């Protein structure tokens, strides 16, 4: 099945109104045959939506409850009201720093979908798990335990992000990327049958202009989730263009 590539940026805890020019420049360069998105801090969503034109603006997290006594948290309905069209869930930095579990990640994805958001659900192994030969088992177990009910490629994408590749400049070999994406696809087939073919599986971890074509060209790689290299148009646009060239 032909899956349209999705290239999403994760600005993490970067981005003030002074940076909206980058949002404008990225959206102006968006090709027709690729989906592009930027996941910005909560505080920047509304103004990034205004700057982004047709490009999708997303959040980096959402709370699993629709409302309630959760000081400092943001619900899916609030994200929708701010103009967001998607959210990340289960990023490894949140799994590590905020101790998010697979069950919580699943509940967050379900809450986001209920409110009408697209979701990018992140999974990935640590270096210790890879070195001990457990990478595929760990990642496919994360997929099984965090996949939301009713998972469908219309609103859900997965992002395979090896924890040791995030922000380090290190990437897995193309063979390892293809093998992991194949294992994730196989697990999805087991879990949701034919719907697995519609689901985009993004690769994330130190993607840049120099390695984007090779990583995006791997079997079963349907796009990229990009951190550091998404902060400026001069670094992010070449990655989007590499995806566009692959169709
Ligand atoms: C990320 O944080 O999702 C990410 C992939 O970061 P980087 O591209 O900087 O490795």
Coordinates of C-alpha atoms and ligand atoms in Angstrom, one line a residue:
X1 CA 0.0 0.0 0.0
X2 CA 1.2 3.5 -0.8
X3 CA 1.3 5.6 2.4
X4 CA 1.9 9.3 2.1
X5 CA 5.0 10.3 4.0
X6 CA 4.6 12.4 7.2
X7 CA 7.5 14.5 8.4
X8 CA 6.8 16.0 11.9
X9 CA 9.0 18.3 13.9
X10 CA 9.2 18.2 17.7
X11 CA 10.3 21.5 19.1
X12 CA 10.5 20.1 22.7
X13 CA 11.0 23.0 25.1
X14 CA 12.1 25.4 22.4
X15 CA 10.1 28.2 20.8
X16 CA 9.0 31.7 21.6
X17 CA 7.0 34.1 19.4
X18 CA 10.3 35.4 18.1
X19 CA 10.7 32.0 16.3
X20 CA 7.4 32.1 14.4
X21 CA 9.3 33.2 11.3
X22 CA 10.7 29.7 11.2
X23 CA 7.2 28.3 11.2
X24 CA 6.2 30.6 8.3
X25 CA 9.3 29.6 6.3
X26 CA 8.8 25.9 6.9
X27 CA 5.1 26.1 5.9
X28 CA 5.9 28.1 2.8
X29 CA 8.2 25.4 1.6
X30 CA 5.8 22.5 2.1
X31 CA 5.5 20.3 -1.0
X32 CA 2.2 18.9 -2.2
X33 CA 3.0 15.2 -1.9
X34 CA 4.1 15.1 1.8
X35 CA 2.3 15.8 5.1
X36 CA 4.4 18.1 7.3
X37 CA 3.7 19.1 10.9
X38 CA 5.3 20.9 13.8
X39 CA 4.7 19.9 17.4
X40 CA 5.4 23.1 19.4
X41 CA 5.2 24.0 23.1
X42 CA 1.6 24.5 24.4
X43 CA 2.2 28.2 24.7
X44 CA 3.0 28.6 21.1
X45 CA 0.2 26.5 19.5
X46 CA -2.3 29.3 18.9
X47 CA 0.2 31.7 17.3
X48 CA 1.9 28.9 15.4
X49 CA -1.4 27.9 13.9
X50 CA -1.8 31.5 12.6
X51 CA 1.7 31.5 11.2
X52 CA 1.5 28.0 9.7
X53 CA -1.2 28.4 7.0
X54 CA -2.1 24.9 5.8
X55 CA 0.6 23.1 7.8
X56 CA -0.5 21.1 10.8
X57 CA 0.5 22.3 14.2
X58 CA 0.6 19.8 17.0
X59 CA 1.3 19.5 20.7
X60 CA 3.9 17.3 22.4
X61 CA 1.7 15.7 25.0
X62 CA -1.9 15.6 26.2
X63 CA -3.6 14.5 29.5
X64 CA -5.7 11.3 29.4
X65 CA -8.6 12.9 31.3
X66 CA -11.1 15.3 29.5
X67 CA -11.0 17.7 32.5
X68 CA -10.4 17.6 36.3
X69 CA -8.0 18.4 39.1
X70 CA -4.7 17.9 37.2
X71 CA -2.7 21.1 37.9
X72 CA -0.5 22.1 35.1
X73 CA -1.9 19.6 32.6
X74 CA -3.6 20.2 29.2
X75 CA -6.6 18.3 27.9
X76 CA -7.3 17.3 24.3
X77 CA -10.3 19.7 24.1
X78 CA -8.0 22.5 25.1
X79 CA -5.5 21.6 22.4
X80 CA -8.4 21.6 19.8
X81 CA -9.5 25.0 21.0
X82 CA -6.0 26.3 20.6
X83 CA -6.0 25.1 17.0
X84 CA -3.8 22.0 17.3
X85 CA -4.5 19.1 14.8
X86 CA -2.4 16.5 16.4
X87 CA -0.4 15.5 19.4
X88 CA 2.6 13.3 20.2
X89 CA 2.1 10.8 23.0
X90 CA 4.6 8.5 24.7
X91 CA 7.8 10.4 23.7
X92 CA 10.7 8.7 25.5
X93 CA 11.6 11.9 27.3
X94 CA 8.2 11.8 28.9
X95 CA 8.3 8.1 29.5
X96 CA 11.6 8.7 31.3
X97 CA 11.1 12.1 33.0
X98 CA 7.4 11.8 33.8
X99 CA 7.4 8.0 34.3
X100 CA 4.6 7.6 31.8
X101 CA 3.5 4.0 31.4
X102 CA 2.2 2.2 28.3
X103 CA -1.3 2.1 29.8
X104 CA -1.1 5.9 30.3
X105 CA 0.2 6.4 26.8
X106 CA -2.7 4.3 25.4
X107 CA -5.2 6.4 27.5
X108 CA -3.7 9.6 26.2
X109 CA -4.0 8.5 22.6
X110 CA -7.6 7.5 23.1
X111 CA -8.4 10.8 24.8
X112 CA -6.8 12.7 21.9
X113 CA -8.7 10.7 19.3
X114 CA -12.0 11.2 21.1
X115 CA -11.5 15.0 20.8
X116 CA -10.6 14.7 17.1
X117 CA -6.8 15.0 17.2
X118 CA -4.4 13.0 15.1
X119 CA -1.8 11.1 17.2
X120 CA 1.8 10.2 16.8
X121 CA 2.6 7.4 19.3
X122 CA 6.3 7.0 20.1
X123 CA 8.1 3.8 21.0
X124 CA 11.7 2.9 21.2
X125 CA 14.4 0.9 23.1
X126 CA 17.2 2.0 25.3
X127 CA 20.9 1.3 24.4
X128 CA 21.0 -1.3 27.1
X129 CA 18.0 -3.1 25.6
X130 CA 19.5 -3.0 22.1
X131 CA 22.9 -4.2 23.3
X132 CA 21.3 -7.1 25.1
X133 CA 19.5 -8.2 22.0
X134 CA 16.0 -7.3 23.3
X135 CA 15.2 -4.3 21.1
X136 CA 12.5 -5.9 18.9
X137 CA 10.9 -7.6 21.9
X138 CA 10.8 -4.3 23.9
X139 CA 9.5 -2.2 21.1
X140 CA 6.8 -4.6 19.9
X141 CA 5.7 -5.1 23.5
X142 CA 5.4 -1.3 23.8
X143 CA 3.3 -1.2 20.6
X144 CA 1.0 -4.0 21.9
X145 CA 0.5 -2.3 25.3
X146 CA 0.1 1.3 24.2
X147 CA -1.9 0.9 20.9
X148 CA -5.2 2.7 21.4
X149 CA -8.6 1.1 20.8
X150 CA -9.8 1.5 17.3
X151 CA -6.3 2.3 16.0
X152 CA -6.4 3.3 12.4
X153 CA -4.0 5.0 10.0
X154 CA -6.5 7.8 9.4
X155 CA -5.7 9.3 12.8
X156 CA -2.8 7.4 14.2
X157 CA 0.9 7.0 13.3
X158 CA 3.6 5.3 15.2
X159 CA 7.1 6.7 15.6
X160 CA 10.0 4.3 16.2
X161 CA 12.6 6.3 18.1
X162 CA 15.6 4.5 19.6
X163 CA 16.2 6.3 22.8
X164 CA 20.0 6.2 22.3
X165 CA 19.6 7.9 18.9
X166 CA 17.6 10.9 20.1
X167 CA 19.7 14.1 20.1
X168 CA 23.0 12.1 20.0
X169 CA 23.9 12.2 16.3
X170 CA 23.9 8.4 16.3
X171 CA 21.5 6.4 14.1
X172 CA 20.8 2.7 13.7
X173 CA 22.0 1.1 10.4
X174 CA 19.5 1.2 7.6
X175 CA 19.2 -2.6 8.0
X176 CA 18.3 -2.2 11.7
X177 CA 15.7 0.5 10.9
X178 CA 14.1 -1.7 8.2
X179 CA 14.1 -4.7 10.5
X180 CA 12.5 -2.8 13.4
X181 CA 9.9 -1.2 11.1
X182 CA 9.1 -4.6 9.7
X183 CA 8.7 -6.1 13.2
X184 CA 6.4 -3.2 14.2
X185 CA 4.3 -3.7 11.0
X186 CA 4.1 -7.5 11.7
X187 CA 3.0 -6.8 15.3
X188 CA 0.3 -4.4 14.0
X189 CA -1.0 -7.0 11.6
X190 CA -1.3 -9.4 14.6
X191 CA -3.2 -6.7 16.6
X192 CA -5.4 -5.0 14.0
X193 CA -5.2 -7.1 10.9
X194 CA -5.5 -5.4 7.5
X195 CA -5.7 -1.9 9.2
X196 CA -1.9 -2.3 9.8
X197 CA -1.3 -1.5 6.1
X198 CA -2.8 2.0 6.5
X199 CA -0.7 3.0 9.5
X200 CA 2.4 5.2 9.0
X201 CA 5.5 4.2 10.9
X202 CA 7.9 7.1 11.3
X203 CA 11.6 6.9 12.2
X204 CA 13.0 9.4 14.7
X205 CA 16.4 9.9 16.2
X206 CA 19.1 12.3 14.8
X207 CA 17.5 12.7 11.4
X208 CA 19.2 15.5 9.4
X209 CA 19.5 16.7 5.9
X210 CA 22.5 14.4 5.3
X211 CA 20.9 11.1 6.4
X212 CA 17.2 11.8 5.6
X213 CA 17.1 10.2 2.2
X214 CA 18.7 7.0 3.4
X215 CA 16.5 6.7 6.5
X216 CA 13.3 7.6 4.7
X217 CA 14.1 5.2 1.9
X218 CA 14.2 2.2 4.2
X219 CA 11.4 -0.4 3.9
X220 CA 8.3 0.4 6.0
X221 CA 9.6 3.9 6.9
X222 CA 6.7 6.3 6.2
X223 CA 8.1 9.5 7.4
X224 CA 10.3 11.0 10.1
X225 CA 9.9 12.6 13.6
X226 CA 12.6 15.2 13.9
X227 CA 13.8 17.0 17.0
X228 CA 16.8 19.3 16.8
X229 CA 16.8 19.6 13.0
X230 CA 13.2 20.9 13.0
X231 CA 13.9 24.1 14.8
X232 CA 14.9 26.1 11.7
X233 CA 13.7 26.1 8.2
X234 CA 17.2 25.8 6.8
X235 CA 17.6 22.4 8.5
X236 CA 14.1 21.1 8.4
X237 CA 13.0 21.9 4.8
X238 CA 15.7 19.7 3.2
X239 CA 14.4 16.8 5.3
X240 CA 10.8 17.5 4.0
X241 CA 12.2 17.7 0.5
X242 CA 14.0 14.4 0.9
X243 CA 10.6 12.8 1.8
X244 CA 9.0 14.5 -1.2
X245 CA 11.6 13.2 -3.6
X246 CA 10.8 9.6 -2.4
X247 CA 7.1 10.2 -3.0
Ligands
LIG1 C1 12.8 13.6 19.0 O1 13.0 14.2 20.1 O2 11.7 13.1 18.8 C2 14.0 13.5 18.2 C3 13.9 12.6 17.2 O3 15.1 14.3 18.4 P1 16.4 14.5 17.5 O4 15.9 14.5 16.0 O5 17.0 15.7 18.0 O6 17.2 13.2 17.7

